[in-house]
PDB file of C-alpha atoms in Angstrom:
ATOM      1  CA  TRP R   1      -8.718  27.274   9.839  1.00 47.00           C
ATOM      2  CA  TYR R   2      -8.040  29.457   6.817  1.00 50.00           C
ATOM      3  CA  ILE R   3      -7.059  33.115   6.588  1.00 54.00           C
ATOM      4  CA  GLY R   4      -7.386  34.195   2.997  1.00 57.00           C
ATOM      5  CA  ASP R   5      -5.767  31.534   0.862  1.00 57.00           C
ATOM      6  CA  ALA R   6      -3.142  30.504   3.453  1.00 59.00           C
ATOM      7  CA  MET R   7      -3.595  27.634   5.878  1.00 63.00           C
ATOM      8  CA  SER R   8      -2.809  28.484   9.514  1.00 63.00           C
ATOM      9  CA  THR R   9      -1.628  26.293  12.376  1.00 71.00           C
ATOM     10  CA  LEU R  10      -2.929  26.587  15.924  1.00 68.00           C
ATOM     11  CA  LYS R  11      -0.407  25.706  18.648  1.00 73.00           C
ATOM     12  CA  ALA R  12      -1.310  25.770  22.333  1.00 70.00           C
ATOM     13  CA  ASP R  13       0.077  24.426  25.597  1.00 71.00           C
ATOM     14  CA  THR R  14      -3.228  24.771  27.465  1.00 70.00           C
ATOM     15  CA  ILE R  15      -6.831  25.126  26.356  1.00 72.00           C
ATOM     16  CA  VAL R  16      -8.990  26.877  28.974  1.00 76.00           C
ATOM     17  CA  ALA R  17     -12.736  26.925  29.572  1.00 75.00           C
ATOM     18  CA  SER R  18     -14.634  29.750  27.864  1.00 77.00           C
ATOM     19  CA  ASP R  19     -14.994  31.547  31.227  1.00 81.00           C
ATOM     20  CA  GLY R  20     -11.191  31.323  31.706  1.00 76.00           C
ATOM     21  CA  SER R  21     -11.589  29.388  34.962  1.00 75.00           C
ATOM     22  CA  SER R  22      -9.601  26.221  34.325  1.00 72.00           C
ATOM     23  CA  PRO R  23      -7.781  24.082  31.794  1.00 68.00           C
ATOM     24  CA  VAL R  24     -10.088  21.905  29.727  1.00 66.00           C
ATOM     25  CA  THR R  25      -9.518  18.146  29.742  1.00 61.00           C
ATOM     26  CA  LEU R  26     -10.530  16.662  26.415  1.00 58.00           C
ATOM     27  CA  THR R  27     -11.915  13.396  27.789  1.00 53.00           C
ATOM     28  CA  LYS R  28     -15.457  13.644  26.422  1.00 55.00           C
ATOM     29  CA  GLN R  29     -14.388  13.204  22.822  1.00 60.00           C
ATOM     30  CA  HIS R  30     -15.300   9.937  21.153  1.00 65.00           C
ATOM     31  CA  ALA R  31     -11.829   9.228  19.797  1.00 78.00           C
ATOM     32  CA  ALA R  32     -10.044   6.068  20.916  1.00 88.00           C
ATOM     33  CA  LYS R  33      -8.156   6.670  24.157  1.00 92.00           C
ATOM     34  CA  VAL R  34      -6.006   3.542  23.709  1.00 95.00           C
ATOM     35  CA  TRP R  35      -5.028   1.481  20.696  1.00 95.00           C
ATOM     36  CA  ILE R  36      -2.334  -1.042  20.031  1.00 95.00           C
ATOM     37  CA  GLN R  37      -1.226  -3.300  17.210  1.00 93.00           C
ATOM     38  CA  PHE R  38       1.107  -6.098  18.289  1.00 91.00           C
ATOM     39  CA  ALA R  39       2.487  -9.535  17.509  1.00 88.00           C
ATOM     40  CA  MET R  40       1.713 -12.508  19.773  1.00 84.00           C
ATOM     41  CA  GLY R  41       4.085 -15.278  20.881  1.00 80.00           C
ATOM     42  CA  THR R  42       6.408 -13.012  22.798  1.00 85.00           C
ATOM     43  CA  PRO R  43       4.140  -9.932  22.711  1.00 90.00           C
ATOM     44  CA  THR R  44       5.795  -7.209  20.676  1.00 91.00           C
ATOM     45  CA  ILE R  45       4.286  -3.759  20.159  1.00 95.00           C
ATOM     46  CA  GLN R  46       4.240  -2.771  16.484  1.00 94.00           C
ATOM     47  CA  SER R  47       2.464   0.551  16.995  1.00 94.00           C
ATOM     48  CA  SER R  48       0.368   2.037  19.786  1.00 95.00           C
ATOM     49  CA  PHE R  49      -1.191   5.060  21.460  1.00 95.00           C
ATOM     50  CA  ASN R  50      -1.349   5.483  25.265  1.00 96.00           C
ATOM     51  CA  ILE R  51       0.364   2.116  25.884  1.00 97.00           C
ATOM     52  CA  SER R  52       3.569   1.969  27.940  1.00 97.00           C
ATOM     53  CA  SER R  53       4.472  -1.718  27.535  1.00 97.00           C
ATOM     54  CA  MET R  54       3.236  -5.284  27.023  1.00 96.00           C
ATOM     55  CA  THR R  55       3.689  -8.301  29.266  1.00 95.00           C
ATOM     56  CA  ASP R  56       3.566 -12.006  28.370  1.00 94.00           C
ATOM     57  CA  THR R  57       1.189 -13.342  31.039  1.00 93.00           C
ATOM     58  CA  GLY R  58       1.068 -17.016  29.965  1.00 91.00           C
ATOM     59  CA  THR R  59       0.346 -19.308  27.051  1.00 88.00           C
ATOM     60  CA  GLY R  60      -1.819 -17.382  24.615  1.00 86.00           C
ATOM     61  CA  ASP R  61      -2.085 -14.441  27.027  1.00 90.00           C
ATOM     62  CA  ALA R  62      -0.714 -10.924  26.912  1.00 92.00           C
ATOM     63  CA  ALA R  63      -1.413  -7.724  28.832  1.00 95.00           C
ATOM     64  CA  ALA R  64      -1.017  -4.147  27.633  1.00 96.00           C
ATOM     65  CA  ASN R  65      -0.212  -1.509  30.248  1.00 97.00           C
ATOM     66  CA  ILE R  66      -2.035   1.774  29.730  1.00 96.00           C
ATOM     67  CA  THR R  67       0.010   4.960  30.215  1.00 96.00           C
ATOM     68  CA  ASN R  68      -2.895   7.257  31.234  1.00 95.00           C
ATOM     69  CA  ALA R  69      -5.489   5.089  33.002  1.00 95.00           C
ATOM     70  CA  PHE R  70      -9.244   5.092  32.577  1.00 94.00           C
ATOM     71  CA  GLY R  71     -11.515   6.352  35.349  1.00 91.00           C
ATOM     72  CA  SER R  72     -12.460   2.803  36.392  1.00 91.00           C
ATOM     73  CA  ALA R  73     -11.990  -0.833  35.349  1.00 90.00           C
ATOM     74  CA  THR R  74     -15.543  -1.003  33.987  1.00 88.00           C
ATOM     75  CA  GLY R  75     -15.758   2.533  32.638  1.00 84.00           C
ATOM     76  CA  TYR R  76     -14.547   1.838  29.129  1.00 90.00           C
ATOM     77  CA  SER R  77     -15.434  -0.179  26.071  1.00 91.00           C
ATOM     78  CA  LEU R  78     -12.861  -2.517  24.572  1.00 91.00           C
ATOM     79  CA  THR R  79     -12.617  -4.388  21.289  1.00 90.00           C
ATOM     80  CA  GLY R  80      -9.908  -6.380  19.600  1.00 87.00           C
ATOM     81  CA  GLY R  81      -9.022  -8.927  17.008  1.00 82.00           C
ATOM     82  CA  GLY R  82      -6.195 -10.536  15.190  1.00 77.00           C
ATOM     83  CA  ASN R  83      -4.828 -12.114  12.067  1.00 65.00           C
ATOM     84  CA  HIS R  84      -4.073 -15.528  13.549  1.00 57.00           C
ATOM     85  CA  TYR R  85      -3.585 -17.567  10.388  1.00 55.00           C
ATOM     86  CA  THR R  86      -4.368 -21.083  11.671  1.00 58.00           C
ATOM     87  CA  LEU R  87      -5.583 -20.054  15.110  1.00 63.00           C
ATOM     88  CA  GLY R  88      -9.174 -19.731  16.230  1.00 65.00           C
ATOM     89  CA  ASN R  89     -10.666 -16.947  18.325  1.00 76.00           C
ATOM     90  CA  ASP R  90      -9.397 -14.222  20.595  1.00 81.00           C
ATOM     91  CA  VAL R  91     -10.820 -12.518  23.663  1.00 84.00           C
ATOM     92  CA  VAL R  92     -10.053  -9.076  25.061  1.00 88.00           C
ATOM     93  CA  ASP R  93     -10.779  -7.993  28.635  1.00 88.00           C
ATOM     94  CA  ASN R  94     -10.423  -4.857  30.711  1.00 88.00           C
ATOM     95  CA  ASP R  95      -8.540  -6.212  33.735  1.00 88.00           C
ATOM     96  CA  SER R  96      -8.292  -2.853  35.480  1.00 94.00           C
ATOM     97  CA  ALA R  97      -8.319   0.871  34.748  1.00 94.00           C
ATOM     98  CA  SER R  98      -4.722   0.576  33.563  1.00 96.00           C
ATOM     99  CA  VAL R  99      -4.372  -2.943  32.067  1.00 96.00           C
ATOM    100  CA  ILE R 100      -6.118  -4.615  29.142  1.00 95.00           C
ATOM    101  CA  SER R 101      -5.583  -8.270  28.297  1.00 93.00           C
ATOM    102  CA  TYR R 102      -5.668 -10.391  25.178  1.00 91.00           C
ATOM    103  CA  ARG R 103      -6.097 -14.170  24.954  1.00 87.00           C
ATOM    104  CA  GLN R 104      -5.611 -16.155  21.776  1.00 84.00           C
ATOM    105  CA  PHE R 105      -7.112 -19.639  21.206  1.00 82.00           C
ATOM    106  CA  ASP R 106      -6.325 -22.381  18.710  1.00 78.00           C
ATOM    107  CA  ASN R 107      -9.018 -24.152  16.690  1.00 76.00           C
ATOM    108  CA  SER R 108      -9.603 -26.672  19.496  1.00 78.00           C
ATOM    109  CA  ALA R 109     -10.394 -23.813  21.940  1.00 80.00           C
ATOM    110  CA  ALA R 110      -7.161 -24.167  23.931  1.00 82.00           C
ATOM    111  CA  ALA R 111      -5.121 -21.065  24.789  1.00 82.00           C
ATOM    112  CA  ALA R 112      -2.217 -20.935  22.352  1.00 78.00           C
ATOM    113  CA  ASP R 113       0.695 -18.688  21.495  1.00 75.00           C
ATOM    114  CA  GLY R 114       0.543 -18.029  17.815  1.00 68.00           C
ATOM    115  CA  GLY R 115       2.357 -16.203  15.121  1.00 62.00           C
ATOM    116  CA  GLY R 116      -0.351 -13.587  14.747  1.00 65.00           C
ATOM    117  CA  THR R 117       1.322 -10.363  13.689  1.00 69.00           C
ATOM    118  CA  ASN R 118      -1.687  -8.093  13.370  1.00 79.00           C
ATOM    119  CA  CYS R 119      -3.359  -8.461  16.751  1.00 87.00           C
ATOM    120  CA  SER R 120      -5.020  -5.311  18.018  1.00 90.00           C
ATOM    121  CA  MET R 121      -7.029  -3.759  20.826  1.00 93.00           C
ATOM    122  CA  THR R 122      -8.844  -0.429  20.961  1.00 94.00           C
ATOM    123  CA  ALA R 123     -10.520   1.196  23.974  1.00 93.00           C
ATOM    124  CA  HIS R 124     -12.988   4.073  24.295  1.00 91.00           C
ATOM    125  CA  GLY R 125     -14.054   5.746  27.532  1.00 89.00           C
ATOM    126  CA  ASP R 126     -13.223   8.495  29.984  1.00 86.00           C
ATOM    127  CA  LEU R 127      -9.677   8.738  31.283  1.00 87.00           C
ATOM    128  CA  ALA R 128      -9.082   9.335  34.989  1.00 85.00           C
TER     129      ALA R 128
END
């Protein structure tokens, strides 16, 4: 907000309900609750939000571990994609409330580790 011609900064440790009864959890916003950009092969996080780590779960497969889980395994929407160069498609899946997975395929529809460096996943929904 602005006071006169100077810009002000609001800093707070807790935001409470208007009646003062409890802290407010900002889970109803429509901002992404999880996002990650990573490289495949040996999955390597390039940048992320609300992701604690990645695991190589097999050929063409990787799993991202969510720091603050969703309310349920089916309670969030997930999308993803990648820059696979010579590879074909990719699939993302919400395995659980705290793990999302990514599978990369080659042009013959076989799971394949690739050199994709701009793979990504984004999730929207209510956190637990």
